[in-house]
Amino acid sequence: MTTQVKRSILFLIGNIAVSATYFAIIASRAIQNPLWNPDNGAWWARAILIYVPVQIVFRILSMIILAVHNTATGELEAIDREDELDKSIDLKSTSITSCVFMVFFLAALATQAFGLPLLWLYAIFAAGLVTSGIIGDAANLAGYCSRY
């Protein structure tokens, strides 16, 4: 199994786990807070803005763990080596991620055009962040698995 496939699997599983854990914690805090208002835009904005750095830190730690694992097992394949096929796979997965996120973003805006509560805007936006990340990681994994 190549480093790219391992990284893709780690990112996909980690993305699902981090997202589920993060939103379970956020949901439990919202339920425990008697003053929580689902239409409180500041609360939702904070929840979403904190999610982004959490995912970034997870990906950085994943790369460090993968590099340590590869060194410890003697797999000294160059992690930073990138050829044209790697760039093509990355471009395709980024394109898919962007398209999925755009659909969710437009759906979130449509909720406000139809006069739905603010809760719907943020919930669909957050779902779009998670879903686009998972689909993008899955597309990346599929690209590398079809390569080898």
XYZ file of N, CA, C and O in Angstrom:
592
model
N 0.861 -1.173 0.000
C 0.000 0.000 0.000
C 0.908 1.238 0.000
O 1.806 1.353 0.813
N 0.633 2.143 -0.897
C 1.473 3.334 -1.009
C 1.139 4.344 0.082
O 0.091 4.263 0.733
N 2.038 5.283 0.249
C 1.830 6.333 1.241
C 0.584 7.153 0.918
O -0.166 7.531 1.814
N 0.331 7.401 -0.377
C -0.837 8.196 -0.764
C -2.138 7.479 -0.401
O -3.085 8.103 0.054
N -2.168 6.163 -0.591
C -3.370 5.396 -0.242
C -3.559 5.392 1.270
O -4.674 5.595 1.771
N -2.466 5.182 2.005
C -2.555 5.212 3.474
C -3.049 6.570 3.959
O -3.909 6.655 4.838
N -2.484 7.626 3.372
C -2.891 8.978 3.766
C -4.374 9.202 3.457
O -5.104 9.750 4.272
N -4.810 8.744 2.293
C -6.210 8.935 1.905
C -7.147 8.183 2.837
O -8.190 8.711 3.230
N -6.787 6.961 3.192
C -7.612 6.182 4.130
C -7.636 6.862 5.495
O -8.700 6.995 6.116
N -6.471 7.292 5.959
C -6.381 7.973 7.252
C -7.226 9.250 7.257
O -7.968 9.509 8.210
N -7.140 10.040 6.189
C -7.928 11.273 6.106
C -9.419 10.986 6.075
O -10.204 11.675 6.724
N -9.840 9.981 5.316
C -11.266 9.671 5.205
C -11.836 9.199 6.537
O -12.843 9.728 7.017
N -11.185 8.222 7.141
C -11.669 7.700 8.428
C -11.585 8.778 9.505
O -12.506 8.964 10.304
N -10.482 9.516 9.508
C -10.317 10.584 10.493
C -11.312 11.699 10.320
O -11.824 12.249 11.299
N -11.606 12.060 9.074
C -12.586 13.112 8.803
C -13.949 12.728 9.369
O -14.614 13.534 10.025
N -14.348 11.491 9.144
C -15.633 11.021 9.673
C -15.610 11.015 11.199
O -16.543 11.501 11.848
N -14.528 10.498 11.776
C -14.440 10.408 13.235
C -14.374 11.779 13.897
O -15.083 12.037 14.883
N -13.547 12.664 13.358
C -13.420 14.003 13.939
C -14.733 14.768 13.808
O -15.186 15.419 14.759
N -15.364 14.679 12.653
C -16.635 15.388 12.447
C -17.716 14.875 13.383
O -18.437 15.665 14.003
N -17.834 13.561 13.487
C -18.854 12.980 14.370
C -18.602 13.357 15.824
O -19.532 13.748 16.547
N -17.353 13.278 16.247
C -17.013 13.623 17.634
C -17.253 15.101 17.904
O -17.859 15.462 18.921
N -16.802 15.940 16.992
C -16.946 17.379 17.184
C -18.417 17.781 17.274
O -18.817 18.492 18.188
N -19.223 17.306 16.343
C -20.624 17.711 16.347
C -21.420 17.047 17.470
O -22.407 17.605 17.937
N -20.980 15.889 17.958
C -21.617 15.296 19.137
C -21.339 16.155 20.364
O -22.233 16.389 21.192
N -20.107 16.644 20.481
C -19.764 17.529 21.601
C -20.553 18.831 21.514
O -21.112 19.302 22.512
N -20.619 19.408 20.315
C -21.366 20.656 20.132
C -22.843 20.460 20.435
O -23.475 21.288 21.094
N -23.402 19.347 19.973
C -24.826 19.081 20.217
C -25.100 18.895 21.709
O -26.110 19.395 22.224
N -24.211 18.201 22.403
C -24.431 17.994 23.837
C -24.347 19.317 24.601
O -25.109 19.542 25.544
N -23.445 20.188 24.170
C -23.356 21.502 24.816
C -24.606 22.333 24.557
O -25.066 23.063 25.423
N -25.133 22.233 23.366
C -26.347 22.990 23.036
C -27.535 22.478 23.839
O -28.347 23.269 24.320
N -27.615 21.164 24.000
C -28.739 20.577 24.750
C -28.645 20.940 26.226
O -29.655 21.201 26.879
N -27.425 20.973 26.776
C -27.232 21.270 28.192
C -27.442 22.738 28.529
O -27.685 23.073 29.677
N -27.351 23.605 27.539
C -27.495 25.031 27.775
C -28.962 25.429 27.668
O -29.533 25.420 26.590
N -29.600 25.789 28.787
C -31.025 26.130 28.728
C -31.301 27.431 27.964
O -32.409 27.660 27.517
N -30.288 28.257 27.788
C -30.469 29.519 27.077
C -30.144 29.413 25.594
O -30.202 30.409 24.875
N -29.796 28.208 25.121
C -29.430 28.052 23.722
C -30.622 28.321 22.825
O -31.711 27.803 23.025
N -30.393 29.149 21.849
C -31.421 29.505 20.879
C -30.945 29.025 19.510
O -29.883 29.441 19.053
N -31.718 28.162 18.833
C -31.250 27.643 17.544
C -31.055 28.716 16.475
O -30.376 28.498 15.488
N -31.637 29.881 16.671
C -31.471 30.962 15.700
C -30.371 31.946 16.094
O -30.269 33.022 15.523
N -29.542 31.563 17.061
C -28.441 32.409 17.492
C -27.284 32.267 16.506
O -26.531 31.290 16.526
N -27.132 33.236 15.626
C -26.114 33.182 14.587
C -24.703 33.173 15.127
O -23.819 32.526 14.555
N -24.461 33.868 16.220
C -23.108 33.918 16.798
C -22.686 32.541 17.287
O -21.529 32.125 17.105
N -23.602 31.792 17.904
C -23.284 30.461 18.392
C -22.917 29.545 17.233
O -21.919 28.825 17.274
N -23.720 29.555 16.188
C -23.461 28.716 15.019
C -22.159 29.110 14.339
O -21.382 28.255 13.919
N -21.917 30.396 14.218
C -20.690 30.862 13.569
C -19.460 30.387 14.339
O -18.483 29.927 13.743
N -19.507 30.477 15.669
C -18.395 29.998 16.477
C -18.192 28.490 16.300
O -17.062 28.019 16.173
N -19.288 27.757 16.286
C -19.199 26.297 16.137
C -18.560 25.918 14.799
O -17.703 25.030 14.734
N -18.946 26.600 13.745
C -18.397 26.297 12.422
C -16.955 26.786 12.310
O -16.099 26.097 11.756
N -16.671 27.968 12.838
C -15.313 28.508 12.746
C -14.310 27.694 13.557
O -13.134 27.627 13.198
N -14.741 27.078 14.625
C -13.845 26.232 15.411
C -13.617 24.893 14.691
O -12.535 24.313 14.772
N -14.614 24.429 13.958
C -14.507 23.148 13.244
C -13.370 23.164 12.216
O -12.649 22.170 12.070
N -13.193 24.268 11.529
C -12.172 24.347 10.468
C -10.761 24.136 11.036
O -10.017 23.278 10.536
N -10.345 24.868 12.073
C -9.003 24.599 12.618
C -8.859 23.198 13.211
O -7.774 22.618 13.161
N -9.943 22.653 13.747
C -9.884 21.288 14.277
C -9.518 20.324 13.150
O -8.665 19.448 13.319
N -10.142 20.477 11.991
C -9.827 19.616 10.850
C -8.391 19.841 10.363
O -7.701 18.892 10.008
N -7.950 21.079 10.341
C -6.582 21.377 9.884
C -5.561 20.740 10.824
O -4.596 20.107 10.372
N -5.766 20.887 12.127
C -4.849 20.287 13.106
C -4.860 18.764 12.964
O -3.807 18.115 13.015
N -6.043 18.186 12.750
C -6.119 16.736 12.557
C -5.276 16.300 11.356
O -4.528 15.334 11.422
N -5.378 17.017 10.248
C -4.631 16.631 9.042
C -3.118 16.777 9.249
O -2.348 15.933 8.797
N -2.703 17.816 9.943
C -1.275 17.989 10.226
C -0.768 16.850 11.112
O 0.274 16.247 10.829
N -1.508 16.543 12.172
C -1.117 15.448 13.059
C -1.123 14.107 12.322
O -0.255 13.259 12.565
N -2.057 13.930 11.423
C -2.118 12.692 10.643
C -0.877 12.527 9.783
O -0.321 11.429 9.678
N -0.450 13.602 9.159
C 0.750 13.534 8.323
C 1.992 13.231 9.165
O 2.863 12.468 8.748
N 2.069 13.816 10.360
C 3.199 13.545 11.247
C 3.186 12.079 11.681
O 4.223 11.395 11.641
N 2.029 11.585 12.076
C 1.906 10.190 12.505
C 2.254 9.244 11.364
O 2.944 8.243 11.545
N 1.787 9.560 10.161
C 2.088 8.719 9.004
C 3.591 8.718 8.699
O 4.166 7.670 8.399
N 4.242 9.874 8.806
C 5.685 9.944 8.570
C 6.452 9.142 9.620
O 7.404 8.418 9.283
N 6.036 9.244 10.883
C 6.687 8.471 11.953
C 6.476 6.978 11.724
O 7.396 6.166 11.855
N 5.254 6.609 11.356
C 4.946 5.195 11.086
C 5.799 4.667 9.931
O 6.359 3.573 10.015
N 5.887 5.432 8.868
C 6.686 4.995 7.718
C 8.162 4.861 8.077
O 8.826 3.938 7.627
N 8.667 5.769 8.889
C 10.069 5.694 9.311
C 10.294 4.492 10.227
O 11.282 3.772 10.088
N 9.359 4.265 11.140
C 9.502 3.157 12.090
C 9.408 1.801 11.398
O 10.076 0.839 11.817
N 8.598 1.702 10.358
C 8.450 0.425 9.658
C 9.437 0.263 8.509
O 9.422 -0.759 7.829
N 10.244 1.263 8.279
C 11.245 1.176 7.226
C 10.744 1.523 5.837
O 11.440 1.333 4.856
N 9.543 2.011 5.753
C 8.986 2.428 4.468
C 9.429 3.866 4.220
O 8.751 4.804 4.600
N 10.536 3.997 3.590
C 11.125 5.317 3.407
C 10.742 5.942 2.070
O 11.502 6.709 1.494
N 9.555 5.593 1.596
C 9.056 6.192 0.359
C 8.901 7.694 0.567
O 8.443 8.153 1.612
N 9.280 8.451 -0.408
C 9.211 9.916 -0.296
C 7.753 10.351 -0.224
O 6.991 10.149 -1.161
N 7.374 10.927 0.899
C 5.998 11.376 1.084
C 5.706 12.583 0.213
O 4.625 12.738 -0.314
N 6.716 13.426 0.047
C 6.497 14.662 -0.703
C 6.613 14.478 -2.215
O 6.378 15.417 -2.962
N 6.997 13.288 -2.661
C 7.122 13.043 -4.095
C 5.741 13.135 -4.734
O 4.780 12.551 -4.265
N 5.686 13.892 -5.799
C 4.400 14.091 -6.446
C 4.619 14.122 -7.955
O 5.442 14.886 -8.450
N 3.893 13.282 -8.669
C 4.004 13.283 -10.117
C 2.721 13.862 -10.725
O 1.840 14.335 -10.005
N 2.639 13.808 -12.027
C 1.479 14.398 -12.710
C 0.182 13.682 -12.365
O -0.874 14.304 -12.278
N 0.248 12.374 -12.150
C -0.963 11.638 -11.789
C -1.452 12.052 -10.406
O -2.660 12.198 -10.184
N -0.526 12.279 -9.474
C -0.911 12.769 -8.146
C -1.597 14.125 -8.252
O -2.600 14.376 -7.589
N -1.045 14.991 -9.080
C -1.651 16.313 -9.272
C -3.036 16.193 -9.893
O -3.950 16.924 -9.515
N -3.197 15.263 -10.820
C -4.496 15.052 -11.465
C -5.529 14.529 -10.468
O -6.676 14.994 -10.439
N -5.124 13.578 -9.638
C -6.034 13.040 -8.619
C -6.421 14.133 -7.639
O -7.598 14.270 -7.281
N -5.464 14.922 -7.204
C -5.740 16.015 -6.276
C -6.671 17.052 -6.902
O -7.598 17.537 -6.252
N -6.443 17.362 -8.156
C -7.294 18.328 -8.852
C -8.728 17.823 -8.973
O -9.684 18.568 -8.737
N -8.895 16.547 -9.299
C -10.234 15.974 -9.426
C -10.961 15.962 -8.085
O -12.131 16.316 -7.995
N -10.261 15.548 -7.034
C -10.916 15.497 -5.726
C -11.238 16.898 -5.214
O -12.281 17.112 -4.595
N -10.365 17.857 -5.494
C -10.644 19.242 -5.101
C -11.844 19.786 -5.865
O -12.696 20.476 -5.298
N -11.938 19.452 -7.145
C -13.069 19.885 -7.959
C -14.380 19.286 -7.441
O -15.395 19.989 -7.326
N -14.353 18.014 -7.110
C -15.555 17.353 -6.570
C -15.938 17.967 -5.237
O -17.117 18.253 -4.985
N -14.947 18.187 -4.379
C -15.204 18.806 -3.070
C -15.843 20.179 -3.234
O -16.821 20.504 -2.552
N -15.307 20.976 -4.138
C -15.837 22.320 -4.366
C -17.265 22.286 -4.893
O -18.112 23.082 -4.474
N -17.540 21.374 -5.809
C -18.900 21.267 -6.363
C -19.907 20.856 -5.298
O -21.001 21.418 -5.214
N -19.539 19.870 -4.482
C -20.446 19.415 -3.422
C -20.693 20.547 -2.426
O -21.838 20.810 -2.032
N -19.615 21.239 -2.034
C -19.789 22.335 -1.092
C -20.662 23.441 -1.688
O -21.499 24.018 -0.990
N -20.484 23.735 -2.963
C -21.276 24.786 -3.613
C -22.766 24.436 -3.613
O -23.611 25.304 -3.400
N -23.089 23.174 -3.835
C -24.493 22.751 -3.796
C -25.074 23.001 -2.400
O -26.173 23.544 -2.261
N -24.343 22.622 -1.374
C -24.812 22.844 -0.001
C -24.886 24.332 0.323
O -25.804 24.778 1.010
N -23.908 25.087 -0.136
C -23.904 26.524 0.109
C -25.126 27.183 -0.522
O -25.807 27.994 0.119
N -25.435 26.822 -1.761
C -26.621 27.381 -2.425
C -27.905 26.924 -1.742
O -28.859 27.700 -1.622
N -27.914 25.689 -1.285
C -29.085 25.200 -0.546
C -29.256 25.967 0.764
O -30.386 26.304 1.150
N -28.144 26.268 1.428
C -28.213 27.046 2.668
C -28.761 28.440 2.398
O -29.601 28.948 3.148
N -28.320 29.063 1.318
C -28.840 30.385 0.963
C -30.322 30.324 0.571
O -31.088 31.238 0.880
N -30.699 29.228 -0.071
C -32.094 29.070 -0.472
C -33.021 28.992 0.735
O -34.170 29.449 0.670
N -32.518 28.457 1.843
C -33.360 28.398 3.043
C -33.778 29.794 3.485
O -34.898 30.001 3.933
N -32.863 30.748 3.324
C -33.176 32.124 3.721
C -34.060 32.803 2.695
O -34.878 33.660 3.027
N -33.907 32.421 1.425
C -34.771 32.982 0.380
C -36.215 32.546 0.576
O -37.139 33.281 0.227
N -36.401 31.352 1.154
C -37.752 30.853 1.402
C -38.249 31.180 2.804
O -39.321 30.730 3.205
N -37.465 31.937 3.561
C -37.918 32.413 4.865
C -37.841 31.398 5.988
O -38.523 31.556 6.999
N -37.019 30.369 5.852
C -36.868 29.384 6.927
C -36.037 29.983 8.063
O -35.297 30.947 7.857
N -36.135 29.430 9.260
C -35.347 29.949 10.388
C -33.843 29.886 10.107
O -33.372 29.067 9.314
N -33.105 30.727 10.792
C -31.655 30.822 10.621
C -30.958 29.495 10.922
O -29.904 29.196 10.353
N -31.558 28.698 11.771
C -31.022 27.377 12.098
C -30.753 26.572 10.830
O -29.729 25.900 10.715
N -31.633 26.617 9.873
C -31.490 25.852 8.633
C -30.278 26.298 7.827
O -29.573 25.478 7.243
N -30.032 27.587 7.782
C -28.868 28.090 7.048
C -27.586 27.493 7.609
O -26.777 26.930 6.870
N -27.401 27.592 8.905
C -26.169 27.115 9.520
C -26.079 25.590 9.525
O -24.999 25.029 9.340
N -27.193 24.916 9.731
C -27.180 23.453 9.739
C -26.799 22.904 8.363
O -25.982 21.981 8.253
N -27.357 23.465 7.320
C -27.032 22.995 5.969
C -25.607 23.391 5.606
O -24.881 22.625 4.964
N -25.172 24.551 6.028
C -23.795 24.979 5.771
C -22.811 24.030 6.459
O -21.822 23.605 5.857
N -23.069 23.698 7.720
C -22.199 22.777 8.455
C -22.226 21.387 7.819
O -21.179 20.739 7.683
N -23.403 20.939 7.411
C -23.508 19.642 6.738
C -22.714 19.647 5.435
O -22.096 18.641 5.063
N -22.719 20.781 4.753
C -21.951 20.900 3.521
C -20.453 20.810 3.754
O -19.724 20.199 2.974
N -19.980 21.430 4.843
C -18.556 21.334 5.187
C -18.141 19.884 5.418
O -17.138 19.409 4.880
N -18.937 19.188 6.196
C -18.615 17.803 6.530
C -18.747 16.902 5.307
O -17.838 16.131 4.977
N -19.872 17.010 4.610
C -20.131 16.137 3.472
C -19.116 16.353 2.352
O -18.616 15.384 1.763
N -18.811 17.604 2.054
C -17.847 17.858 0.974
C -16.467 17.326 1.340
O -15.758 16.790 0.485
N -16.090 17.443 2.601
C -14.803 16.900 3.037
C -14.745 15.388 2.914
O -13.761 14.821 2.427
N -15.814 14.716 3.329
C -15.859 13.255 3.253
C -15.857 12.790 1.799
O -15.126 11.876 1.419
N -16.670 13.425 0.970
C -16.725 13.038 -0.445
C -15.399 13.340 -1.136
O -14.922 12.545 -1.959
N -14.772 14.450 -0.805
C -13.471 14.772 -1.383
C -12.402 13.762 -0.987
O -11.605 13.329 -1.827
N -12.399 13.362 0.295
C -11.438 12.354 0.737
C -11.710 11.005 0.072
O -10.787 10.282 -0.293
N -12.986 10.659 -0.085
C -13.347 9.405 -0.754
C -12.927 9.438 -2.228
O -12.447 8.435 -2.770
N -13.104 10.586 -2.879
C -12.686 10.715 -4.280
C -11.172 10.602 -4.407
O -10.664 9.973 -5.351
N -10.455 11.175 -3.465
C -9.004 11.071 -3.452
C -8.579 9.617 -3.283
O -7.704 9.127 -4.006
N -9.201 8.908 -2.347
C -8.896 7.503 -2.128
C -9.228 6.678 -3.367
O -8.438 5.822 -3.780
N -10.366 6.933 -3.978
C -10.748 6.192 -5.185
C -9.756 6.440 -6.311
O -9.402 5.510 -7.066
N -9.283 7.664 -6.438
C -8.290 7.963 -7.465
C -7.000 7.209 -7.259
O -6.428 6.669 -8.211
N -6.529 7.127 -6.017
C -5.292 6.414 -5.755
C -5.488 4.903 -5.842
O -4.592 4.179 -6.275
N -6.647 4.403 -5.416
C -6.884 2.955 -5.509
C -7.010 2.505 -6.956
O -6.587 1.400 -7.292
N -7.586 3.317 -7.810
C -7.698 2.941 -9.224
C -6.358 3.052 -9.932
O -6.138 2.438 -10.964
N -5.457 3.820 -9.338
C -4.123 3.993 -9.922
C -3.264 2.739 -9.729
O -2.478 2.389 -10.585
N -3.430 2.067 -8.603
C -2.559 0.927 -8.291
C -3.310 -0.369 -8.367
O -4.265 -0.672 -7.902
